[in-house]
Structures are given as C-alpha cells and as structure tokens.
Short mmCIF file of C-alpha atoms in Angstrom, two decimals:
data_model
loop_
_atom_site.label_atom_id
_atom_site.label_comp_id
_atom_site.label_asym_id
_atom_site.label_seq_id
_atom_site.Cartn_x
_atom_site.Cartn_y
_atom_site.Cartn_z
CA UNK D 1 48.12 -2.86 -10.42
CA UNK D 2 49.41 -2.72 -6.97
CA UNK D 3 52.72 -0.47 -8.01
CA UNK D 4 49.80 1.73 -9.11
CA UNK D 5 48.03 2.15 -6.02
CA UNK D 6 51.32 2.54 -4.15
CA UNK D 7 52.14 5.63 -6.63
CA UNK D 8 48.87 7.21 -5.70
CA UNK D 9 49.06 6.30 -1.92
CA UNK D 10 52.26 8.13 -1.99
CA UNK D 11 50.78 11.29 -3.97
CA UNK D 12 48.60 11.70 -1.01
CA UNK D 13 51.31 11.59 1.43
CA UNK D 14 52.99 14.03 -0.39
CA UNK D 15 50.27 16.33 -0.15
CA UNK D 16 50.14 16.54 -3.46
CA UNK D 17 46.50 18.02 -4.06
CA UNK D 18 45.87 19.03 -0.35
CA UNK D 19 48.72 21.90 -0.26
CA UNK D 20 47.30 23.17 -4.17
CA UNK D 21 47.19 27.04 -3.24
CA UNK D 22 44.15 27.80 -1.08
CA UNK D 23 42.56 30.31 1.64
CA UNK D 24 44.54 29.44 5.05
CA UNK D 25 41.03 27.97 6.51
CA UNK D 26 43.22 25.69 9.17
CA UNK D 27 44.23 29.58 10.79
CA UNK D 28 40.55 30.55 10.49
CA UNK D 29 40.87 33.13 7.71
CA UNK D 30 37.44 32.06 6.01
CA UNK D 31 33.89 32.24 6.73
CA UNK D 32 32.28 29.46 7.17
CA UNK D 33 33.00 26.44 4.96
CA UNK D 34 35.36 24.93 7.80
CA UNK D 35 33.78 24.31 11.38
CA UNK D 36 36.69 22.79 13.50
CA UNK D 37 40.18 22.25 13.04
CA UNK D 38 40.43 19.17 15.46
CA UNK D 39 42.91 16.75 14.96
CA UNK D 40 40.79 14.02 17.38
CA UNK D 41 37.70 14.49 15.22
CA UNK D 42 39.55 14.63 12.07
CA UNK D 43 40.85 11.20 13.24
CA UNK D 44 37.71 10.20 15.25
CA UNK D 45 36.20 10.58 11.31
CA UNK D 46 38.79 8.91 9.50
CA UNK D 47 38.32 5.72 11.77
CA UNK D 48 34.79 5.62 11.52
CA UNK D 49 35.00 5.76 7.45
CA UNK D 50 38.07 2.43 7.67
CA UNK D 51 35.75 0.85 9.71
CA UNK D 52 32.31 1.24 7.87
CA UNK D 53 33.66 2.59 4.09
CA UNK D 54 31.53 -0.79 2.50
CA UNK D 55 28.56 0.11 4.63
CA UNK D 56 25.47 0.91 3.05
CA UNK D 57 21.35 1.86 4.66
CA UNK D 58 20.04 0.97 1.96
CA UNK D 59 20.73 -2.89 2.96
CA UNK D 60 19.94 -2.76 6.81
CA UNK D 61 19.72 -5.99 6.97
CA UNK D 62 23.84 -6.28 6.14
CA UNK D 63 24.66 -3.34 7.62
CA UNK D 64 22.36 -3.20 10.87
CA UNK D 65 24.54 -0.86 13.28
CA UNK D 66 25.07 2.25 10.64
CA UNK D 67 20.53 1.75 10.53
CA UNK D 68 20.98 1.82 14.38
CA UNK D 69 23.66 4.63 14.44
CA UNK D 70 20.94 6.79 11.62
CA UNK D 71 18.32 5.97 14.20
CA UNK D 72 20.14 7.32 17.55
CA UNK D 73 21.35 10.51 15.19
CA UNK D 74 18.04 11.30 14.31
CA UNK D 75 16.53 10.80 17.84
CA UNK D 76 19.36 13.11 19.56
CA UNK D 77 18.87 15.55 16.86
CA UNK D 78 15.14 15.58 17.18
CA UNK D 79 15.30 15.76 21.21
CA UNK D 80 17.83 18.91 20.88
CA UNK D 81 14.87 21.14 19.10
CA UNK D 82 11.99 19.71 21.44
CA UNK D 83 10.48 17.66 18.49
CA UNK D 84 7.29 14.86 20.79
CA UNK D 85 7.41 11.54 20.64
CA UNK D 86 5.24 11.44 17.30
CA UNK D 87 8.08 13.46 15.64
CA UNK D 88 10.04 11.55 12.95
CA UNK D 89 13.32 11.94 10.73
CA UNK D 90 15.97 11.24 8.56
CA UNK D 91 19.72 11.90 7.85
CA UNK D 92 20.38 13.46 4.63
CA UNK D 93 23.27 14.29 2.42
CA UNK D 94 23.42 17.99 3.73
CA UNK D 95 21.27 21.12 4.45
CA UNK D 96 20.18 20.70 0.78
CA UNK D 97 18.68 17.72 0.37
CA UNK D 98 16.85 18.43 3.86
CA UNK D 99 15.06 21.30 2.35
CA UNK D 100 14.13 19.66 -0.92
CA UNK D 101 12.63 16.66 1.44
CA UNK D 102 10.61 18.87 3.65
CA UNK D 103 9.35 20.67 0.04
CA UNK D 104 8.74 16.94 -1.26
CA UNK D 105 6.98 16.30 1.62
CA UNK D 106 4.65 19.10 2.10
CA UNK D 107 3.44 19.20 -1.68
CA UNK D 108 2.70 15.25 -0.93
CA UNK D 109 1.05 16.55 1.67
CA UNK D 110 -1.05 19.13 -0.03
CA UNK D 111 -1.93 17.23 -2.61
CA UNK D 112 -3.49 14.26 -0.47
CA UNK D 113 -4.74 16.19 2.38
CA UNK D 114 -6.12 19.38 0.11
CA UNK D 115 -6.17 18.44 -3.17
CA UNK D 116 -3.85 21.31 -4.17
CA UNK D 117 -2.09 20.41 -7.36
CA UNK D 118 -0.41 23.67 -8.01
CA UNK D 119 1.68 23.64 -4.51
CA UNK D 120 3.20 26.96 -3.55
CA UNK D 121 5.51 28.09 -0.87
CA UNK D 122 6.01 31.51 0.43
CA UNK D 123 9.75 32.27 1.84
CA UNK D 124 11.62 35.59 2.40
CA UNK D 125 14.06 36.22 0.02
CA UNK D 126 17.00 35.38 2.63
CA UNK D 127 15.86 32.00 2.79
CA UNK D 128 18.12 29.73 1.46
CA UNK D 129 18.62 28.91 -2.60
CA UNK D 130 17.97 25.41 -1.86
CA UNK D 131 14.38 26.81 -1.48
CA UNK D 132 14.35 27.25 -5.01
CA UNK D 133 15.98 24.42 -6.20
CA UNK D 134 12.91 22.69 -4.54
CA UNK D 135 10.65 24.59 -6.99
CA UNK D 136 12.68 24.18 -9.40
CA UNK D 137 13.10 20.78 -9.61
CA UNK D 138 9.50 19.32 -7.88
CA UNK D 139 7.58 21.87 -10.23
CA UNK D 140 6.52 24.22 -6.92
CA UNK D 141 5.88 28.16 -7.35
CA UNK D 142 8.09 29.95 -5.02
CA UNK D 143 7.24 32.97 -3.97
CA UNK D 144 9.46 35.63 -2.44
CA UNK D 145 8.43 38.14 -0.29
CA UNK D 146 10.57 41.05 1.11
CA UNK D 147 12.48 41.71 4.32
CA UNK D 148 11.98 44.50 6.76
CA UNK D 149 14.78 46.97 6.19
CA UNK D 150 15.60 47.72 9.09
CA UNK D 151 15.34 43.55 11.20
CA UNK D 152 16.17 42.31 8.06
CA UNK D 153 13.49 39.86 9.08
CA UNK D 154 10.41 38.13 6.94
CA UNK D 155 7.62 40.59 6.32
CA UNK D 156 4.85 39.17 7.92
CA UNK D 157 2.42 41.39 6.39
CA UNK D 158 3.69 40.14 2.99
CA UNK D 159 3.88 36.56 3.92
CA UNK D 160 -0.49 36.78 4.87
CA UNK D 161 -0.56 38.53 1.61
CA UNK D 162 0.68 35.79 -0.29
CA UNK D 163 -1.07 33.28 1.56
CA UNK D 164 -3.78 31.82 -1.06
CA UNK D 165 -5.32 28.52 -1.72
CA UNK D 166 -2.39 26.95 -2.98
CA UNK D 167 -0.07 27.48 -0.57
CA UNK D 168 1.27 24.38 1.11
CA UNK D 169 4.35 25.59 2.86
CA UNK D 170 5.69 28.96 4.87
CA UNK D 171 9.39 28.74 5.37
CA UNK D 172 11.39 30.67 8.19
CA UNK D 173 15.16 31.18 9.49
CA UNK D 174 16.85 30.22 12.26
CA UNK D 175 19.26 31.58 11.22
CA UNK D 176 19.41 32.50 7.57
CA UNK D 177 22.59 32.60 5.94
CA UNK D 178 22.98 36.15 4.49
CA UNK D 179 22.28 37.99 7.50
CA UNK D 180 22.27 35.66 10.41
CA UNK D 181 19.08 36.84 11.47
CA UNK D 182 16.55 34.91 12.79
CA UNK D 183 12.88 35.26 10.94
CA UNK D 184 9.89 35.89 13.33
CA UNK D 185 9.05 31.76 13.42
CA UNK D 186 6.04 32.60 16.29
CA UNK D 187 4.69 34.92 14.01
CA UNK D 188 5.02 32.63 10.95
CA UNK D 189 3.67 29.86 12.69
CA UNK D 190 0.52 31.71 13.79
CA UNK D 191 -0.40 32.04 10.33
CA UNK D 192 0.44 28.72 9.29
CA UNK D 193 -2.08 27.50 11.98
CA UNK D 194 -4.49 29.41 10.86
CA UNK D 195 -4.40 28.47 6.89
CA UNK D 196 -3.46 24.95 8.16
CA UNK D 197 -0.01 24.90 6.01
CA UNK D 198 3.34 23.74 6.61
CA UNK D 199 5.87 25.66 8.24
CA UNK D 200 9.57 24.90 7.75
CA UNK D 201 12.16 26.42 9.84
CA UNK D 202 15.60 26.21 8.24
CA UNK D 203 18.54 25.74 10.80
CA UNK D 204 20.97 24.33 8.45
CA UNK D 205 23.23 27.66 9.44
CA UNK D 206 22.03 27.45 13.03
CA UNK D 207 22.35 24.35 13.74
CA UNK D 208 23.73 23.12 17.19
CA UNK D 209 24.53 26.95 18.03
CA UNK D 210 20.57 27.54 18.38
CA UNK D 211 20.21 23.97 19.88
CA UNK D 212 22.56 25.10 22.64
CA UNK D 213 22.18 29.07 22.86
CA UNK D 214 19.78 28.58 25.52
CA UNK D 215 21.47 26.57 27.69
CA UNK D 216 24.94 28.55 27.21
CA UNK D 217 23.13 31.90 28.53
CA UNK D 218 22.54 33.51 25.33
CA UNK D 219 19.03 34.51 24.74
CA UNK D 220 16.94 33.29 21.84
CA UNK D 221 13.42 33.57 20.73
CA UNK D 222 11.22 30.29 20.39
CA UNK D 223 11.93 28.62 17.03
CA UNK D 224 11.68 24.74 17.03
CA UNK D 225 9.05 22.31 17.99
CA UNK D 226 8.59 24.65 20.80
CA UNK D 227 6.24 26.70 18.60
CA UNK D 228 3.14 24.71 17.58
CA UNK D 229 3.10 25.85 14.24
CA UNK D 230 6.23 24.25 13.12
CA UNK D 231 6.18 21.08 10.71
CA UNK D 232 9.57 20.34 10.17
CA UNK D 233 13.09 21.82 10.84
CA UNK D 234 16.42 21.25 9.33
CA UNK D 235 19.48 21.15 10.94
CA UNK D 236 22.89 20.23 9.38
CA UNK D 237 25.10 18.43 11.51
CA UNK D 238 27.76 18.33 9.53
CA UNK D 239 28.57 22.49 10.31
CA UNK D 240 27.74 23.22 14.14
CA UNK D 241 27.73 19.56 15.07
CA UNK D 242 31.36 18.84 13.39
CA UNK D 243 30.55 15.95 12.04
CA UNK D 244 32.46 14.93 8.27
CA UNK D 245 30.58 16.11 5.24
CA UNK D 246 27.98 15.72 4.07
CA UNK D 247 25.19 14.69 6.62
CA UNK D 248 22.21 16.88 7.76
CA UNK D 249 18.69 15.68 9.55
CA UNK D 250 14.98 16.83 8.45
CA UNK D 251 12.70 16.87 11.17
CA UNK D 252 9.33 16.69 11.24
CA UNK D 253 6.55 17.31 13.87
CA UNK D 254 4.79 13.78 13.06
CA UNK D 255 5.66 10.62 11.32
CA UNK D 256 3.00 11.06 9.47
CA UNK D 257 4.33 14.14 7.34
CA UNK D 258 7.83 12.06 7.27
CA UNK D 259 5.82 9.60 5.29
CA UNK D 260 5.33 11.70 2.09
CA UNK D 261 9.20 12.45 1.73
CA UNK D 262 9.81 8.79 1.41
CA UNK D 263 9.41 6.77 -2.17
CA UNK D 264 8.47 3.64 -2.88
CA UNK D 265 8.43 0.90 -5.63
CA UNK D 266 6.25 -1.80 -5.33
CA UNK D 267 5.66 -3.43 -8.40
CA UNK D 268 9.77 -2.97 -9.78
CA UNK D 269 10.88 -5.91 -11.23
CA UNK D 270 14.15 -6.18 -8.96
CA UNK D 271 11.68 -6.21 -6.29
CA UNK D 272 9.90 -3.88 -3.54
CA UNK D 273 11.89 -0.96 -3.62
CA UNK D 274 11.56 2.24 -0.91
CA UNK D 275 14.25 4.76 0.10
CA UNK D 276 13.83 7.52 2.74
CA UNK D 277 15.28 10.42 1.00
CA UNK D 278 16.41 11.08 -2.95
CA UNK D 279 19.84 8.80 -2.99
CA UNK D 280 19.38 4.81 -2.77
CA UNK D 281 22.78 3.61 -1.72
CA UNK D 282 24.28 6.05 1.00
CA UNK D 283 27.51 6.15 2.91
CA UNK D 284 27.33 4.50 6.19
CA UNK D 285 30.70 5.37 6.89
CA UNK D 286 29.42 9.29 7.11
CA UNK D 287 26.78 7.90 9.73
CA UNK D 288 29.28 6.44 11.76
CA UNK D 289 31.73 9.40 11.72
CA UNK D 290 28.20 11.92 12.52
CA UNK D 291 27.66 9.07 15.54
CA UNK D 292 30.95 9.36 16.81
CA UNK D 293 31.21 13.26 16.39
CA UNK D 294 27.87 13.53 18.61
CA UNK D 295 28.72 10.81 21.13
CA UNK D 296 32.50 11.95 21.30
CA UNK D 297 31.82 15.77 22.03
CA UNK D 298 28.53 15.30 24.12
CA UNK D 299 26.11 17.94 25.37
CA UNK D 300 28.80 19.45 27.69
CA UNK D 301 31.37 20.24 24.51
CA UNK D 302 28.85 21.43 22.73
CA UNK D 303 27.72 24.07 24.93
CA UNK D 304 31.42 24.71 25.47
CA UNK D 305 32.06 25.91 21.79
CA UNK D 306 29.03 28.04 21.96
CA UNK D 307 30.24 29.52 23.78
CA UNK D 308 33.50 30.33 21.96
CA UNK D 309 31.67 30.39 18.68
CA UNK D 310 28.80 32.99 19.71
CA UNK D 311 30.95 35.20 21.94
CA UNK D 312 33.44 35.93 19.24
CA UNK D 313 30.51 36.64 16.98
CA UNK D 314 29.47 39.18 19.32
CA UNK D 315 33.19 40.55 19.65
CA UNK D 316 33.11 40.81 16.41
CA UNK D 317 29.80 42.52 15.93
CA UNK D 318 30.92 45.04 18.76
CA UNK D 319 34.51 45.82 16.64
CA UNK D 320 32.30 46.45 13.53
CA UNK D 321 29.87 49.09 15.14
CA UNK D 322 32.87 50.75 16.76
CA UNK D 323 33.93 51.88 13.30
CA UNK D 324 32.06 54.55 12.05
CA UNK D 325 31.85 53.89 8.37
CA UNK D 326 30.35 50.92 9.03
CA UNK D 327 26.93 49.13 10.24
CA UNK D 328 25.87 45.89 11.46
CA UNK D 329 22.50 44.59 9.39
CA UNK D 330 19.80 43.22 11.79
CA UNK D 331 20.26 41.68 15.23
CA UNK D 332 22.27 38.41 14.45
CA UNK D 333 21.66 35.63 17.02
CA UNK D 334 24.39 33.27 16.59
CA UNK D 335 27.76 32.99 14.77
CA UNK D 336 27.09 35.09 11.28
CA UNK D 337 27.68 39.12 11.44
CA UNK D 338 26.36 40.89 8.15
CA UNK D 339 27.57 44.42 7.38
CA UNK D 340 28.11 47.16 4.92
CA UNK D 341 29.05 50.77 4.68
CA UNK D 342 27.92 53.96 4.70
CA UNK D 343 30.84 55.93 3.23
CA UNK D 344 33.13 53.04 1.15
CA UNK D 345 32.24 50.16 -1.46
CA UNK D 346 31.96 47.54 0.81
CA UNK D 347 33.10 44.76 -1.72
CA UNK D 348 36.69 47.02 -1.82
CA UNK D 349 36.59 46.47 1.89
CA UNK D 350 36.59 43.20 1.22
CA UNK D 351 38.96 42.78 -1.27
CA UNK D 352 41.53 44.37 1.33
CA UNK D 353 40.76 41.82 4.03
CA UNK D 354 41.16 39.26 1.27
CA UNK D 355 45.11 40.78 0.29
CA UNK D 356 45.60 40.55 4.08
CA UNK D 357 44.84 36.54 3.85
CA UNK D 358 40.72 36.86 5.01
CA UNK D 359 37.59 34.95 2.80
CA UNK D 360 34.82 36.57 3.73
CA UNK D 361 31.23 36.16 1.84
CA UNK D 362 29.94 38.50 -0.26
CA UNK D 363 26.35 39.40 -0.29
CA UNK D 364 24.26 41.36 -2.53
CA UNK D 365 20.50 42.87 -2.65
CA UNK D 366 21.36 44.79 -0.48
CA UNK D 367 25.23 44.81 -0.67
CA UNK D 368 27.43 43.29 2.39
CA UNK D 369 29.47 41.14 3.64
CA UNK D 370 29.70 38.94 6.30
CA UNK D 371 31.70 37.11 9.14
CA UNK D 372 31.06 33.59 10.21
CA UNK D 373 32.35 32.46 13.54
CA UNK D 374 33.37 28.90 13.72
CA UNK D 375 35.55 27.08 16.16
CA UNK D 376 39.10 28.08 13.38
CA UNK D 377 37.73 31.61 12.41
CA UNK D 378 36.81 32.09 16.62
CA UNK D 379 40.11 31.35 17.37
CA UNK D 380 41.33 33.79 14.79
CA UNK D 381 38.61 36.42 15.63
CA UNK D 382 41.17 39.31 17.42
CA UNK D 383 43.26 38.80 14.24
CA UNK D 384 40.13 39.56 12.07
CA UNK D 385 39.24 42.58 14.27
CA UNK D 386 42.71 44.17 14.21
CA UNK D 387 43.30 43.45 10.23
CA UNK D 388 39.64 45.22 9.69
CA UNK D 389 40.33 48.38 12.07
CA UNK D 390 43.66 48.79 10.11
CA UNK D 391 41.77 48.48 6.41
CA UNK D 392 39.44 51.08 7.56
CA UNK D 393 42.05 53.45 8.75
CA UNK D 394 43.69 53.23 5.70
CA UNK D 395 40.54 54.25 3.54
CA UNK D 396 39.57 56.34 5.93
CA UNK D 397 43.73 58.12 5.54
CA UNK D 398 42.96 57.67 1.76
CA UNK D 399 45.78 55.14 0.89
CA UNK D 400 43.39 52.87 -0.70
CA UNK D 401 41.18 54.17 -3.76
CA UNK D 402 41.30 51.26 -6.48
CA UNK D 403 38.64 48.65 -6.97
CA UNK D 404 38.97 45.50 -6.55
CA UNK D 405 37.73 42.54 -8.45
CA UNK D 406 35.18 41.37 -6.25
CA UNK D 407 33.47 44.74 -6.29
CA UNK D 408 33.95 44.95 -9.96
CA UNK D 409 32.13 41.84 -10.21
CA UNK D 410 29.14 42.62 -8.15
CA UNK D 411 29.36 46.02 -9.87
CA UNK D 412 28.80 44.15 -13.38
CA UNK D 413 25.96 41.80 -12.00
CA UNK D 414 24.02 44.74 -11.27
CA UNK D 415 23.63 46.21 -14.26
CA UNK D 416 23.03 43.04 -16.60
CA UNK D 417 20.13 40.90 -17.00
CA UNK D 418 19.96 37.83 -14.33
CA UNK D 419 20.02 35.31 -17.45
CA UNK D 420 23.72 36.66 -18.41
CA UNK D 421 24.87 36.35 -15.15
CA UNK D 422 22.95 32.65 -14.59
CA UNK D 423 25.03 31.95 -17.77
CA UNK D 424 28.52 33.39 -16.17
CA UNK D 425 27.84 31.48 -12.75
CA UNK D 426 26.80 27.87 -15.17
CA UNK D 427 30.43 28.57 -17.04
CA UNK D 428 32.32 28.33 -14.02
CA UNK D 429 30.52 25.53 -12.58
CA UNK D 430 31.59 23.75 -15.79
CA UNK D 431 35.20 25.21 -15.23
CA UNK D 432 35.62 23.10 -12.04
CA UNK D 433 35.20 19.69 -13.65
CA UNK D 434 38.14 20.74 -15.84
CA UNK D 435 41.62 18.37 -14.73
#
C-alpha cells in the first residue's frame, strides 16, 4: 500500500500530468481561465487545503472556524457591492451554482409571495448559459430577449415586453462574458420595481474588477446594491478575487430572499437535515484558501491589480481600433475586449494568434472573439498587441488565405440544426472522461 502511494507521490513530482501538452497560460497566452500566476497564493492555497483538507460546513459544529471563515467571506463580499445590513449570503461552488441559487430562490419566492407556478425569467441573450441551466433543470421558462446592436446591451424595450404575470426574475450583466459589456442594471431595476420582480445582476466575470473600478479611477455606472432594484448579485471569487477553484458568493438584498435558496429536511430519518446551497458536504479547505486569498491581498492589492488588469484591457482595446479591419463591440468596462472584422473571417484571425501560441475565445451570434485581461494575460498584453498587428499585416499583404479549423467549425454550426450540434458538443463532453 504505502510503495503505492510513494509511486504516485513521485508521478506528481515528475510532473507527470501537469506538463501533458497545453496552452502556455503561466506566460498569459489565454483568455481567461487563469487569473494569477502567484507563487505566494499558489502556496498561500496549498497551505490552507493541508491544514483544513478533512474540513467540512456541513458539520459546523466539528469544523467551527471554516463556518466562521464562510461567514467573514460572505460579509466582505457583501460590503464590497454595498449590500445593508439585512443583506444575506452564501459561498458556492462557482459562478454556476450562484446563478442556479438566485433562480431557486426567486421561483421560491414567486411561488409563496405571488402564487406564480409557472416562474419565468427574462435575460438578454449574453447572459450567461448558467441562466439556462437554471430553467433547465428547476423547470423555469427562460426567455431571451435581444441586444442593441450597436451597446451590445439588454433591450429594455424588449425586456417590458416580456414582462407578464409570470415573471419572477429580470437578470442583468456586470459584466457579461461575451462582450464585456455591462447591461443597463438602473434601467432594469426600474422595471423590476415596478412589476415587483427579482432582479439578478451577474458579476461572476466582473467580479472584484467592478468592486474596485471605482475606487481605482475608472468610471462605472451604478450596478450593485447601490440600485434599489437589485435582489441579488453574484460574484465569483475564485476569478478576480484569486482565490483556488471553485468558490463564488450569491448575494442577496435581504435574508429573507436567502431563505428560499436553502433546503431543508425535517422529518428524514437520519435526522433534521438543511443545507444552504445544492451540495451537502463541501470543502472547507476551499474556504480557507478564499479566506486567506482575501485577507492576504487586502483592499490595497486589490485595487493595485485593477489597475494592471483594466488598463491593459484598455491598451488592448486602443491596439484593436487602431487596425482598420477591425472593430471593438460595445463599450467594455473592465478586463474583456470583444471584436470582429469588417474585411477578414474573424475565426481565421484567430486561428493565427492561436499558431503564434494565443487562446483566445470564440464567440458567435454575432461572430467575434475576445481578449480577457487577467493578472498572466496583463503581463503578456504588449506581446498580444504586437503578435495581432503582425497577423493583420500579413492578411492584409495577403500571405494568409486558408481557413482554419476553428472557423471551419463555427462555419459548420451555422448551417446545421442546434440539436446536431447539442449532440457534437455532448460527444466531446463524453470524450474527456476517456483515460
């Protein structure tokens, strides 16, 4: 037994699966996915999981300081986006399970406060998929409405169009992930006051960069608790806050709405059972490490690397609209840059930048792609700029006229019914639990 564990211990020091072929993400070369590359919170994390690995939340009364550390997250958290004293929350697995609490919540909501049992929620279609998990899975009717062309923003005019006696729950931005715009949340919110709905603003993307924007100069339109429509906000804090993977907070503008996400048990013959969120056991050692991250960086770093993060965005943003086959879509506020072309396949584009070592994100409806600034990829961002200006002068020479695969792809999904390509997407989800 314990010559086995040694043989595996020593796979891991010889990087065995860590150096498998991937993107360089530790020299910033994709978007997103990775938000720091530091060694002290890489270690800062690993301590925190050796010393609280058996710890579990669902048994506070064993584990007492990881129900204290959850506690002082969520209050931090909740203080950052301007959430009153009556405000409540929880930690969460990620951004995901944030949004499918909130949608939990509301249509709990609905159906004890108005007696709606056919709950629906109106989004733009930029809001995130998780939006439609929800549906999916709590048996909601989500309906999309379109964005202005030009802001890429929510159509308000569509969203009061939608509104109908069903409706439990508008859902906002802040910023969304395809475009890194922010949705008009002051003009969302006046209509959820006056239907008395919900009103969900998704920072899971934003995160601490529109926590902080504010207070590192950069201007930013009301989004959070701020706005007296709002009922609850997500906000992961496992991207912009740099804490491990996976934890994320739902907030919500009164305990009160926090108690419909929770479930309870009573009458279970194991005894009284409740849980705050969908999993039962959970790992404290993820609390700790999200403590530590917050209480080791402090208000001071993190307006620091907003600085970095949001200014390189912006570099980057002003690179793109210096080159004249391409556009920036919307007005991004924070760290994601969206943009396509008005001459080239922009997917080819992309498939360039990925030969030269880049992973950007491909978009679609309309066609893009974008740029997500994170500490790594902020550090790398004159690197980006330079290896983009020289793809487009080679297009724009006419070395380059092939087409790659990702274009090819996107070219496909186009013209196929959504089912076939549901089916594609399923087939390599199964591919990855292949050994």
């Amino acid at each position: 037994m314990y010559k086995k564990q040694h043989a595996l211990v020593i796979q891991f020091k010889n990087n065995r699966y860590s150096d498998l072929p991937h993107t360089r993400w530790e020299e910033g070369r994709v978007s997103g996915a990775v938000y720091h590359h530091n060694k002290v919170l890489s270690d800062l994390a690993a301590l925190a999981y050796r010393k609280f690995s058996s710890a579990n939340p669902l048994h506070p009364e064993v584990f007492p300081g990881v129900r204290k550390m959850e506690a002082e997250v969520c209050a931090m958290v909740s203080e950052m986006f301007h959430a009153s004293p009556k405000a409540g929350a929880v930690m969460t697995s990620g951004g995901t399970e944030s949004i499918l609490m909130s949608c939990k919540a509301h249509r709990e909501w609905g159906k004890d406060v108005k007696g709606i049992t056919e709950p629906e929620i109106i989004a733009p279609v930029t809001i995130h998929a998780a939006f439609d998990k929800a549906a999916s899975y709590f048996g909601m009717k989500l309906i999309h409405v379109p964005i202005d062309p030009v802001t890429m923003q929510a159509d308000l005019k569509a969203v009061k169009k939608a509104i109908n006696k069903n409706t439990v729950l508008l859902a906002g931005s802040a910023v969304n992930y395809p475009h890194g715009v922010m949705d008009d949340i002051v003009g969302l919110s006046e209509l959820a006051l006056k239907h008395n709905i919900g009103l969900h603003v998704d920072c899971c993307l934003g995160s601490f960069m529109v926590a902080f924007a504010e207070k590192s100069g950069f201007k930013m339109p009301l989004f959070d608790f701020r706005v007296p429509g709002v009922t609850a906000i997500s906000c992961d804090t496992h991207k912009y806050g740099f804490a491990p993977k996976g934890s994320s907070i739902i907030m919500y503008h009164t305990k009160v709405l926090r108690r419909y996400q929770y479930f309870s048990a009573p009458a279970w013959t194991g005894g009284i059972y409740a849980s705050p969120s969908i999993a039962g056991s959970r790992p404290g050692a993820l609390i700790a490490g999200c403590w530590a991250t917050l209480m080791h960086i402090g208000q001071e770093g993190y307006i620091k690397e907003c600085k970095h993060i949001i200014g390189a965005a912006i570099k980057v943003r002003k690179a793109i609209e210096a080159l004249p086959s391409l556009y920036v879509y919307g007005d991004p506020k924070t760290s994601v840059v969206a943009f396509n072309s008005n001459k080239y396949n922009i997917y080819d584009i992309s498939d360039q930048m990925s030969k030269r070592g880049w992973h950007l994100s491909a978009l679609q409806n309309p066609p893009g792609v974008h740029f997500t600034s994170t500490i790594p990829s902020a550090d790398a961002s004159d690197e980006f700029i330079a290896d983009l200006q020289s793809v487009m002068a080679d297009f724009e020479a006419g070395k380059i006229k092939e087409t790659g695969s990702t274009a090819g792809m996107y070219g496909m999904a186009a013209t196929v019914p959504s089912s076939v390509v549901s089916e594609v997407a399923c087939a390599f989800v199964d591919a990855l639990y292949k050994p």
